Coordinates of C-alpha atoms in Angstrom, one line a residue:
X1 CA -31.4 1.7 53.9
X2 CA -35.2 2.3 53.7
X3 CA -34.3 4.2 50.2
X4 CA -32.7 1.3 48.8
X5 CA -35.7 -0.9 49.6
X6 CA -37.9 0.8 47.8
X7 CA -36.1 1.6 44.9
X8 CA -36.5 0.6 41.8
X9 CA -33.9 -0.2 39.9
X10 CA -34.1 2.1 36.8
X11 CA -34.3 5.0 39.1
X12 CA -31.9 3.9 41.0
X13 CA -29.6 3.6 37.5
X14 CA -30.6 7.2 36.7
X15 CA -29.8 8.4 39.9
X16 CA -26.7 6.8 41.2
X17 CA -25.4 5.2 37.9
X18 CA -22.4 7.2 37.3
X19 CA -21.3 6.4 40.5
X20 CA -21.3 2.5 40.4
X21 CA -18.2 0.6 38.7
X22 CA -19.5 -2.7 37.2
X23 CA -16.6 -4.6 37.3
X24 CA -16.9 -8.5 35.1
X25 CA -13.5 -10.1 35.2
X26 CA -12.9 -12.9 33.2
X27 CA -9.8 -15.1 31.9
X28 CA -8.7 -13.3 28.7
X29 CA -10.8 -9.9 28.7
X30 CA -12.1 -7.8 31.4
X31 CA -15.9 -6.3 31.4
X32 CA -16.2 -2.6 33.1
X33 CA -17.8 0.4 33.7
X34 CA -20.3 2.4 34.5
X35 CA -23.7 1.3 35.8
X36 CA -25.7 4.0 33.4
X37 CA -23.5 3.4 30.3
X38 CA -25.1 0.4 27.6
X39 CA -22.1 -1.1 26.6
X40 CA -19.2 -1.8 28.9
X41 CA -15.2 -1.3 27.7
X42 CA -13.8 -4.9 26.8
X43 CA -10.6 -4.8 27.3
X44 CA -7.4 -7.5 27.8
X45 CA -6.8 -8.5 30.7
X46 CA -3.4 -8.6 30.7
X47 CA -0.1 -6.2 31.5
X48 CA 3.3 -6.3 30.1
X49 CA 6.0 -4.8 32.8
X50 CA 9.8 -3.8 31.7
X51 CA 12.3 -6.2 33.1
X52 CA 16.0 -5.9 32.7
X53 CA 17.7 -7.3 29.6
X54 CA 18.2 -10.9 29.7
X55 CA 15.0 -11.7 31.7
X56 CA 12.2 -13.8 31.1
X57 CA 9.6 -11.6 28.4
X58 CA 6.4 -13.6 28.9
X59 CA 4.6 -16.3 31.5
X60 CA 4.2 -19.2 29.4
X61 CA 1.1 -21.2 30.2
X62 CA 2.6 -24.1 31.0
X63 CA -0.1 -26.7 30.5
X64 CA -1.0 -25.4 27.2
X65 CA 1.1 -27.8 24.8
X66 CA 1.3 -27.9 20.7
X67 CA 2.7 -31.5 20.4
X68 CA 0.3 -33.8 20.2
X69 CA 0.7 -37.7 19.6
X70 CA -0.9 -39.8 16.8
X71 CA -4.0 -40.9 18.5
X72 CA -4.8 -37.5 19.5
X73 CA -4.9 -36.7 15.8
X74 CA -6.5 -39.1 14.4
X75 CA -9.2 -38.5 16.5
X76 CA -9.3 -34.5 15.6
X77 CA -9.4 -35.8 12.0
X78 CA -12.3 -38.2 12.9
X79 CA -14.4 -35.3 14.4
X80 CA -13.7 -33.2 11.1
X81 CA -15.0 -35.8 9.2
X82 CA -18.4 -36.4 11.3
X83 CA -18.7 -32.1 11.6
X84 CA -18.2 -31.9 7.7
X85 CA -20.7 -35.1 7.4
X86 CA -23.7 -32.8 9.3
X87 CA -22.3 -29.6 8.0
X88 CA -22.9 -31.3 3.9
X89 CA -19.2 -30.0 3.8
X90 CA -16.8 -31.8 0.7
X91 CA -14.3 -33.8 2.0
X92 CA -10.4 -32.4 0.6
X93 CA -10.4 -35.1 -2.8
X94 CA -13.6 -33.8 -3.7
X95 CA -12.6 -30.2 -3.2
X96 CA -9.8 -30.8 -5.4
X97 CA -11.2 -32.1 -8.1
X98 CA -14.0 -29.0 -8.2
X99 CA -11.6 -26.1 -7.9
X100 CA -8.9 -25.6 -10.4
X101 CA -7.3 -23.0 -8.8
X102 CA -5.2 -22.5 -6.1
X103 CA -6.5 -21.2 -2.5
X104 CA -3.5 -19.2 -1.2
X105 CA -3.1 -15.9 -3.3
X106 CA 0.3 -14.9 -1.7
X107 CA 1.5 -11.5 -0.1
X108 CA -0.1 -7.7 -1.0
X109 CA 2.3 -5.4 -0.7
X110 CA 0.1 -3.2 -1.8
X111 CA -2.8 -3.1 -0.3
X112 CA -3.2 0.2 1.4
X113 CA -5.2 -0.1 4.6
X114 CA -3.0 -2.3 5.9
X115 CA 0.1 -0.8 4.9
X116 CA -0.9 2.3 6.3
X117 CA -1.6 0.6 9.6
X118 CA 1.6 -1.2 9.6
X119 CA 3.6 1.6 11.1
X120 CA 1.2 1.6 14.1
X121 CA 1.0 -2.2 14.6
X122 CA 3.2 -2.2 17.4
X123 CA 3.4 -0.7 20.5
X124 CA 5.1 2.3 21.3
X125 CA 7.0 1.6 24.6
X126 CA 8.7 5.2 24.9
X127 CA 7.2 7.9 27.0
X128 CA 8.7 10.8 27.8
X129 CA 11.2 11.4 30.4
X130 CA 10.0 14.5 32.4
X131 CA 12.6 17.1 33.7
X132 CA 10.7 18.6 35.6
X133 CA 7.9 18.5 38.2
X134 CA 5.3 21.1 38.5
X135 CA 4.3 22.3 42.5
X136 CA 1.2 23.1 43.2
X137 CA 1.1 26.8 42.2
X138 CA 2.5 25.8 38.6
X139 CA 6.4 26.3 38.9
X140 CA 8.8 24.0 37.6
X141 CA 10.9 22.0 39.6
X142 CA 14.1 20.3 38.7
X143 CA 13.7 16.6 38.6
X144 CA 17.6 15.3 40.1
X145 CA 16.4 11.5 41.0
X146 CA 14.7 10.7 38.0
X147 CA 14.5 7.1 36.2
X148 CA 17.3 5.4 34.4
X149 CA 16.3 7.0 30.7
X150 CA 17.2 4.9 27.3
X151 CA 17.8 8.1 26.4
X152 CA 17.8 12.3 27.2
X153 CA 13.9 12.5 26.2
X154 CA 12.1 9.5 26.4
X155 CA 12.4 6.2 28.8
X156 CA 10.6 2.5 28.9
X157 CA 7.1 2.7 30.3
X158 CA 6.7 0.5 33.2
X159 CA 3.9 -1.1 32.6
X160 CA 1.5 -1.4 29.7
X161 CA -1.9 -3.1 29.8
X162 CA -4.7 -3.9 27.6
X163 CA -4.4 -4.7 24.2
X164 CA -1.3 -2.3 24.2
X165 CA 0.6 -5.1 25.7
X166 CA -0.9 -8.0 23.2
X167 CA 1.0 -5.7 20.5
X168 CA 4.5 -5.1 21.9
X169 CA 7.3 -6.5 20.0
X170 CA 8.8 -9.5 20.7
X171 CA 12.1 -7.6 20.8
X172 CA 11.3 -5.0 23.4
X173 CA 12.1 -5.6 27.2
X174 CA 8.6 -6.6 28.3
X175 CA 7.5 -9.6 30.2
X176 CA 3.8 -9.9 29.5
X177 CA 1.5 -11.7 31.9
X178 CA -2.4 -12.8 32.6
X179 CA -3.6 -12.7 35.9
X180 CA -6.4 -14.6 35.7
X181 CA -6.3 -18.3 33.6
X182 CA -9.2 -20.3 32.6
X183 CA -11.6 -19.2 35.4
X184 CA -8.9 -18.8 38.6
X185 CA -5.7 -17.2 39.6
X186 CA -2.9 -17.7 37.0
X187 CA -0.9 -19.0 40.0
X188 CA 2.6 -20.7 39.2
X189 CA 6.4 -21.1 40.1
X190 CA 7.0 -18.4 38.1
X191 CA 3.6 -16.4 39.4
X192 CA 3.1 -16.1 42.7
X193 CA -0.1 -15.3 44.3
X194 CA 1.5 -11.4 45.4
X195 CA 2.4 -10.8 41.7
X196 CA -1.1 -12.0 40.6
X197 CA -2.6 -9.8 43.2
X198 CA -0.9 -6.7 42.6
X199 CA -1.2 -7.1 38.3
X200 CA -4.8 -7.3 38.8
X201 CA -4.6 -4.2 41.0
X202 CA -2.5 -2.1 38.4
X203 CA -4.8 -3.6 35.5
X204 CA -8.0 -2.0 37.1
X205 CA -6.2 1.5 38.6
X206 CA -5.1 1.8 34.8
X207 CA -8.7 1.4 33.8
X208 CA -10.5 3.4 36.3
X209 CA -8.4 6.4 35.7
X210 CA -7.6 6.0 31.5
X211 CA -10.6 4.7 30.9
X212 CA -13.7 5.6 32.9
X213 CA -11.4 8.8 33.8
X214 CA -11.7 8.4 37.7
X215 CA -9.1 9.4 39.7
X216 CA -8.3 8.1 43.0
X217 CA -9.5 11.0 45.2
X218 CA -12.5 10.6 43.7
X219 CA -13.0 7.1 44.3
X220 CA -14.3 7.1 47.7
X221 CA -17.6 8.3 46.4
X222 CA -18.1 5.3 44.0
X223 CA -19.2 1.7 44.8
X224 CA -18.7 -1.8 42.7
X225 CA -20.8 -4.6 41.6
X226 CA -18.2 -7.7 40.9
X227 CA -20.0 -9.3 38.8
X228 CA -18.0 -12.6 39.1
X229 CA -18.2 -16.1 37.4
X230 CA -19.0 -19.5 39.2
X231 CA -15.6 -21.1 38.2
X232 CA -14.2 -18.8 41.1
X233 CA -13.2 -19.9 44.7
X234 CA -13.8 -18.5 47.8
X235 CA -10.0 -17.2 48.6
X236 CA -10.0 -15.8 44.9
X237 CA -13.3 -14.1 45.7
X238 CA -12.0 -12.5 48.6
X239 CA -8.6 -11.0 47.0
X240 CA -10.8 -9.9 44.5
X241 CA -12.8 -7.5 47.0
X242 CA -9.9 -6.7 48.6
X243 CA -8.5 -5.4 45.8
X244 CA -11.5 -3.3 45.2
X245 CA -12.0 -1.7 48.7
X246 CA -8.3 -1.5 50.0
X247 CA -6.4 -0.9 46.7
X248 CA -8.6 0.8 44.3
X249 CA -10.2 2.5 47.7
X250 CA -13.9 2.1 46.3
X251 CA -16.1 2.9 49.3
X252 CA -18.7 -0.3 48.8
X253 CA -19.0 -3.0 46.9
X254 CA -21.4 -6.1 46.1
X255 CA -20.3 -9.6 44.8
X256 CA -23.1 -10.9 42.3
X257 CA -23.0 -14.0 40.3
X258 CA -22.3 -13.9 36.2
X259 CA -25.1 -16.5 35.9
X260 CA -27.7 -14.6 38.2
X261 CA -26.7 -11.6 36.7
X262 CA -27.7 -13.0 33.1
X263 CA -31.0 -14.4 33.8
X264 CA -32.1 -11.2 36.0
X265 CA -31.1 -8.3 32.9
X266 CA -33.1 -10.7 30.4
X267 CA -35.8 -10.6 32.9
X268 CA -35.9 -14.5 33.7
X269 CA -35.9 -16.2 37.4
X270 CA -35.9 -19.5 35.5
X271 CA -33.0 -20.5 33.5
X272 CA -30.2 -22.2 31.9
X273 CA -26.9 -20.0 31.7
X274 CA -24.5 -21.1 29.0
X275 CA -21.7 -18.7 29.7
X276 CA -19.1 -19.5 26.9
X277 CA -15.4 -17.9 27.7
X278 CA -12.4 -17.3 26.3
X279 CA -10.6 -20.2 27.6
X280 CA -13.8 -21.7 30.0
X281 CA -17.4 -22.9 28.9
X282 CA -19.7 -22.7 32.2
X283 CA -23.5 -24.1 32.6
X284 CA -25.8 -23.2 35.4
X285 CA -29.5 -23.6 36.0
X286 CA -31.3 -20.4 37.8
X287 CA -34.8 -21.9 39.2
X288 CA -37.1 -18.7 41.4
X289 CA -34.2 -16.8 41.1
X290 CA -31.2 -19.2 43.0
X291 CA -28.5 -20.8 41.2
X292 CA -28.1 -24.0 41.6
X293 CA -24.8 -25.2 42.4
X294 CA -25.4 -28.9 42.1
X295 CA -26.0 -27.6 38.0
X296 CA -22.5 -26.1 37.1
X297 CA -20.5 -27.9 34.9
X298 CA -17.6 -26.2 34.0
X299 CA -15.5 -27.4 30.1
X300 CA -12.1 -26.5 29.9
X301 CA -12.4 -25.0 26.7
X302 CA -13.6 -22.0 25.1
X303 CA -13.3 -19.3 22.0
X304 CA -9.6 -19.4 22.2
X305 CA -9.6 -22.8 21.3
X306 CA -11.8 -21.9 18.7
X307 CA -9.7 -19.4 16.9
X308 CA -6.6 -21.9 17.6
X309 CA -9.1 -24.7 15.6
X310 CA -9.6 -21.8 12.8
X311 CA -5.7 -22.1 12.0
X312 CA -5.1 -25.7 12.3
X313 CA -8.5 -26.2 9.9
X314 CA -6.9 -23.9 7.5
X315 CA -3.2 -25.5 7.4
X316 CA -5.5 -28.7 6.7
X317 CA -6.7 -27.1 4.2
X318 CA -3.2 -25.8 3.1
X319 CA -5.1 -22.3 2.4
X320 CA -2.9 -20.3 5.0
X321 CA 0.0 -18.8 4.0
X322 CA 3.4 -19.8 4.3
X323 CA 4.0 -17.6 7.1
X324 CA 4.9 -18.4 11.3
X325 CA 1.6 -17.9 12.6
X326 CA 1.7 -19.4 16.8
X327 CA -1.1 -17.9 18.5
X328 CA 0.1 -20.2 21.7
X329 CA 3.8 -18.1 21.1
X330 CA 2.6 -14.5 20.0
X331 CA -0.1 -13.0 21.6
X332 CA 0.0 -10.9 18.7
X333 CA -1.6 -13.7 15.9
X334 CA -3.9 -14.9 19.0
X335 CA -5.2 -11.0 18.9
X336 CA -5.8 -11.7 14.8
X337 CA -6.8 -15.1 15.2
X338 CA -10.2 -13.7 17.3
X339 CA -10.8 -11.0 15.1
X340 CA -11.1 -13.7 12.3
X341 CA -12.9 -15.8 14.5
X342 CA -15.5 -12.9 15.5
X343 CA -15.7 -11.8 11.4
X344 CA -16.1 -14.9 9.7
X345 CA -16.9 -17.8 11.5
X346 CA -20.6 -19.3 12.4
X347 CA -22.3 -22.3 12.2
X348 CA -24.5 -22.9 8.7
X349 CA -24.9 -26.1 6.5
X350 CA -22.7 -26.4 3.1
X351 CA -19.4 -25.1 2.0
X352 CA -18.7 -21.9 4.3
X353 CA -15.5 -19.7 2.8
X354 CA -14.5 -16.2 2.9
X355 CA -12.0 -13.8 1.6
X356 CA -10.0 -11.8 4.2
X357 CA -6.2 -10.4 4.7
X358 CA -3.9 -12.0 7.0
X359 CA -1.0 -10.2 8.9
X360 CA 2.5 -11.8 9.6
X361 CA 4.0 -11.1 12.7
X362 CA 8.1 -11.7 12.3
X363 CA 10.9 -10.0 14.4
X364 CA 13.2 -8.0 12.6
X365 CA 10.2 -7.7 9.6
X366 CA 7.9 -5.3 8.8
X367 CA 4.3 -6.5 9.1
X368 CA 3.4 -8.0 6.0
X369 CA -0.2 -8.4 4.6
X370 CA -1.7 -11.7 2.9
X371 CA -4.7 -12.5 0.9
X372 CA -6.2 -15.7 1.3
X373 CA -9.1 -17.9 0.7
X374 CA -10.4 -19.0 4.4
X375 CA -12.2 -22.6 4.2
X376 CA -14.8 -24.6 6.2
X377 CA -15.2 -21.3 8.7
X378 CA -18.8 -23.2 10.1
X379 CA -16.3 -25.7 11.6
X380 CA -14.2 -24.3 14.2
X381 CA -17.4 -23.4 16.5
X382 CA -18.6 -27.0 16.1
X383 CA -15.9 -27.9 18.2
X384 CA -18.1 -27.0 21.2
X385 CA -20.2 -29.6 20.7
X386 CA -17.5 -31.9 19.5
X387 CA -14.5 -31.0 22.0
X388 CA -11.8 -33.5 20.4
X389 CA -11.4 -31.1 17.1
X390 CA -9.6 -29.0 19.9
X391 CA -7.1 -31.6 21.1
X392 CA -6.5 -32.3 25.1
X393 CA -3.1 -30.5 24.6
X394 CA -5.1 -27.7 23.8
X395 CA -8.0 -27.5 26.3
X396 CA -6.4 -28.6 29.4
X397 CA -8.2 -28.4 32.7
X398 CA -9.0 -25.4 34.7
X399 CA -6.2 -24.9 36.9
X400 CA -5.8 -26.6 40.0
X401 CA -7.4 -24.3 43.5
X402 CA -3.9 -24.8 45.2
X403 CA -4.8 -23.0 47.8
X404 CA -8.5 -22.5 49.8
X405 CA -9.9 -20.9 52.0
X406 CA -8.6 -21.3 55.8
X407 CA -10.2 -19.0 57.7
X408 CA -13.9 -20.6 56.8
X409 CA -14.9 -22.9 59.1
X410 CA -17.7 -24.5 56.7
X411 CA -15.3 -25.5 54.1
X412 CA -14.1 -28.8 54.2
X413 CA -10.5 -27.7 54.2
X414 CA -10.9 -27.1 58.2
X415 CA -10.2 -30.3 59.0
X416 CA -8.1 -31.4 56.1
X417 CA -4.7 -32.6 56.4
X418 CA -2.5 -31.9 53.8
X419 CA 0.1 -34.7 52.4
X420 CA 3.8 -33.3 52.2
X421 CA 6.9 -35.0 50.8
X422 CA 8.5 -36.8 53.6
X423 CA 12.3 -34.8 52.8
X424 CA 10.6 -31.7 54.0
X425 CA 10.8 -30.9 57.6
X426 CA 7.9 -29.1 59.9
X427 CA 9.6 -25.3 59.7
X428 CA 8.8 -25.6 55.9
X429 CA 5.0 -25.5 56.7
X430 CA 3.0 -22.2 57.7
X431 CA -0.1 -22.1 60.3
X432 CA -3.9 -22.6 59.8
X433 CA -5.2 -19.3 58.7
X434 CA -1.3 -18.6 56.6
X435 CA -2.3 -20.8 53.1
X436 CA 0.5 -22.3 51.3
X437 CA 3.8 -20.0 50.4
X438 CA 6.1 -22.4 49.3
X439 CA 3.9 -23.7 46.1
X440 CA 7.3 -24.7 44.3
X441 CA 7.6 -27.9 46.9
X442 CA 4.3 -28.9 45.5
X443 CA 3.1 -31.2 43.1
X444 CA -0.4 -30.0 42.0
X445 CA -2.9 -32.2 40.3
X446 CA -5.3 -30.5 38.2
X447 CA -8.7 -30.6 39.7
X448 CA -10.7 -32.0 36.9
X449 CA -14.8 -30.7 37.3
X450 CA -15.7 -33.3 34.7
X451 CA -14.6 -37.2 34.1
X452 CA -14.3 -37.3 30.7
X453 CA -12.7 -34.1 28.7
X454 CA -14.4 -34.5 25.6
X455 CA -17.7 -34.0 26.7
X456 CA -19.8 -31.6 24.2
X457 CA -21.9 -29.0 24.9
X458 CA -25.1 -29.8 24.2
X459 CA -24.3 -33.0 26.8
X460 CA -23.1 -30.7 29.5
X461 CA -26.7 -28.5 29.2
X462 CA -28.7 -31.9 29.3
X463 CA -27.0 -33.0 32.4
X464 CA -27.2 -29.8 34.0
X465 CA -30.8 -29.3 33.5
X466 CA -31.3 -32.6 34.2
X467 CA -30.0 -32.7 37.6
X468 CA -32.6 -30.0 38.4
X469 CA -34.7 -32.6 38.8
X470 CA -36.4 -32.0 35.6
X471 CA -37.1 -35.9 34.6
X472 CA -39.9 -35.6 32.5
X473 CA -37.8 -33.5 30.0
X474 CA -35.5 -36.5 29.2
X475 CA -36.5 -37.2 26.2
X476 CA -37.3 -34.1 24.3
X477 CA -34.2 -32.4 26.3
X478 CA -30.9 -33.5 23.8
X479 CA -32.2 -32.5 20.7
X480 CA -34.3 -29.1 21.6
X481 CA -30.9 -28.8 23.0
X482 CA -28.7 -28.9 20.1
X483 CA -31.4 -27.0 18.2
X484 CA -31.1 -23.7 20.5
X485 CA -27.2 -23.8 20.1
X486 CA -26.9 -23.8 16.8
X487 CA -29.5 -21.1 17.0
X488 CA -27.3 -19.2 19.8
X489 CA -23.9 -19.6 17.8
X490 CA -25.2 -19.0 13.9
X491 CA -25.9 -15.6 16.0
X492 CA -22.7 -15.4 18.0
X493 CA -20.4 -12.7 17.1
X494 CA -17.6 -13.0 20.0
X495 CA -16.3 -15.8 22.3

């Protein structure tokens, strides 16, 4: 204990680094590894498992919709217009009447880096189906009870995670699935809290062992840092850690906030952490070091619904091929859709286009390639600060906390009572400390952190700041605001 006082913290790096996991889950990727490497892996956090034929092949986020009424879309076309007004974009007529060509150039059959990728595009699900199991001294052993086989050599894999699984055809017995959803537990009817529990589990073993290449028995000489975001609850927090010291049998581990964690490796007790996520934009203030919890604001929206913008501005456009792109659908296009995202788009004044080759995704095809003009590409990241271009449909809330914590006597849920439906008798309902099993008999009501969806950005940093206290920076605060985001984004490479 005395050592670990006085360390400092490069030393302690140097000398204990390659024994300390950093582990920074988030909605749609996962950050890890270890303490003395520069750059963590980035990987999906997702897994695809075999099911039988017949069965359900993905989890579809059910409050994720891509029907939207009339209002909603006249208001998305509204914010286009006032982005492309600040932006000094041409509106469609006047495009039109400058360019007297066509934007979409149609398919390349023969472009040859993608063609000679195409064969590799998809997952292979096959492994091979061992006949034999070596002892310990090296003999072989026949193998009598092993899997169901599709055939003599090779079998289904029973799990595959990362982006393997984003890439497994559509046609293959795989039901693929996202633990976590826009900063909690993907908990549903058809994704219990055990099954969220135990993919997270499999997710990180897989990791650890493929990736960092530690194997279990080797575990118990390692610790973790979670380095976990605010959006979290306490229950959630806790499953996490158990998961770390009772399944992945790590011998220590530390919980440290994403926000703290920011301003400390830049070197900063003072600050306001704009932490912008896959599916969740966060905002916290760090003043001597503490986050303050009266400062997080949490927006239900982030780079996916971004690159989601990115296709629906270039069907507007009608410079996307004619080809069945659904990122909501194929995890597949949502994969291309952020690499296009992370290559092309940023925010700059004027006309902003790019060339770049599109894939098409079809069961029962072969993966074709497209060349096409991409337009207004400093648009889709303007959506930040002017959430409607996303549409509600497509930046619901954070999921409802269904469940809290019971067994903490500070939270409020101690002395809560819960309302039931009056058809369902007392058996149906568990103890104190048991949570709530039967979620199906439930009607859950999104827990909304802000009142109004379509609040921007550079509004949710002024408020945040602001409610440090800070009143003498009223006035200067909104547009020094605005200024350092479009700073921060025209330099963002990944959401």
């Amino acid at each position: 204990m005395d050592y670990l006082k006085s360390v400092v913290p490069s030393q302690l790096i140097a000398e204990r680094g390659s024994n300390l996991i950093v582990i920074n889950p988030g909605s749609a990727n996962v950050r890890i590894g270890l303490a003395h490497q520069k750059v963590p892996y980035s990987i999906p956090h997702c897994i695809a498992r075999r099911v039988e034929a017949g069965s359900k092949r993905a989890v579809v986020d059910q409050m994720l919709k891509d029907q939207t009424t009339l209002l909603q879309q006249m208001e998305r076309e509204k914010a286009y217009d006032t982005i492309a007004h600040l932006l000094k974009i041409p509106f469609l007529d006047e495009e039109a009447a400058n360019n007297s060509f066509s934007r979409k150039i149609g398919r390349v059959d023969g472009y040859a880096p993608h063609q000679s990728r195409s064969d590799t595009t998809w997952t292979n699900v096959l492994e091979k189906n061992s006949n034999s199991l070596e002892t310990k001294d090296g003999k072989k052993l026949a193998n009598t009870d092993h899997e169901e086989s599709c055939s003599d050599e090779y079998k289904y894999k029973e799990f595959i995670c990362g982006e393997e699984a984003l890439r497994i055809s559509p046609t293959e017995p795989y039901c693929l699935r996202s633990p976590l959803c826009r900063g909690h537990f993907n908990i549903s009817q058809d994704y219990p809290l055990q099954q969220v529990i135990a993919d997270l589990c499999d997710i990180w073993d897989w990791i650890l062992t493929d990736m960092l290449h530690i194997l279990p028995k080797e575990r118990d000489l390692c610790s973790a840092v979670l380095v976990l975001p605010e959006t979290f609850d306490n229950r959630e927090i806790k499953e996490m850690l158990s998961i770390v010291l009772r399944d992945l049998r790590l011998s220590s581990a530390v919980i440290h906030q994403e926000g703290l964690a920011a301003a400390f490796g830049n070197g900063l007790s003072t600050a306001c952490v704009v932490n912008i996520g896959a599916q969740v934009t966060s905002v916290i203030c760090i003043e001597d070091g503490v986050a303050l919890p009266s400062t997080v604001i949490t927006l239900p929206y982030g780079g996916e619904d971004i690159s989601r913008c990115l296709l629906w501005i270039q069907r507007h456009h009608q410079s996307w091929p004619n080809i069945n792109t659904d990122p909501v659908v194929k995890p597949i296009d949502m994969l291309m859709m952020n690499k296009l995202k992370e290559s092309y788009c940023q925010i700059r004044e004027g006309e902003f286009d790019a060339v770049a080759i599109v894939e098409s995704y079809d069961e029962g095809k072969t993966v074709g390639s497209h060349k096409t003009r991409l337009s207004s590409l400093n648009v889709p990241p303007m959506g930040l600060f002017y959430p409607t271009l996303f549409v509600p449909e497509e930046y619901p809330p954070p999921t409802c906390a269904w469940f809290n914590d019971y067994e903490d006597m500070l939270e409020d849920t101690w002395h809560m009572e819960f309302n039931r439906r009056p058809e369902m008798s007392d058996g149906m309902y568990l103890g104190g400390n048991g949570g709530i099993s039967l979620w199906e008999n439930y009607q859950a009501y999104p827990t909304r952190l802000k009142k109004d969806d379509d609040v921007g950005l550079a509004d949710a940093i002024t408020t945040s700041i602001l409610s440090t206290g800070m009143r003498f920076l009223h006035f200067s605060l909104p547009h020094s605001v605005i200024w350092f985001m479009y700073i921060l984004l025209n330099n963002l490479q990944a959401a």
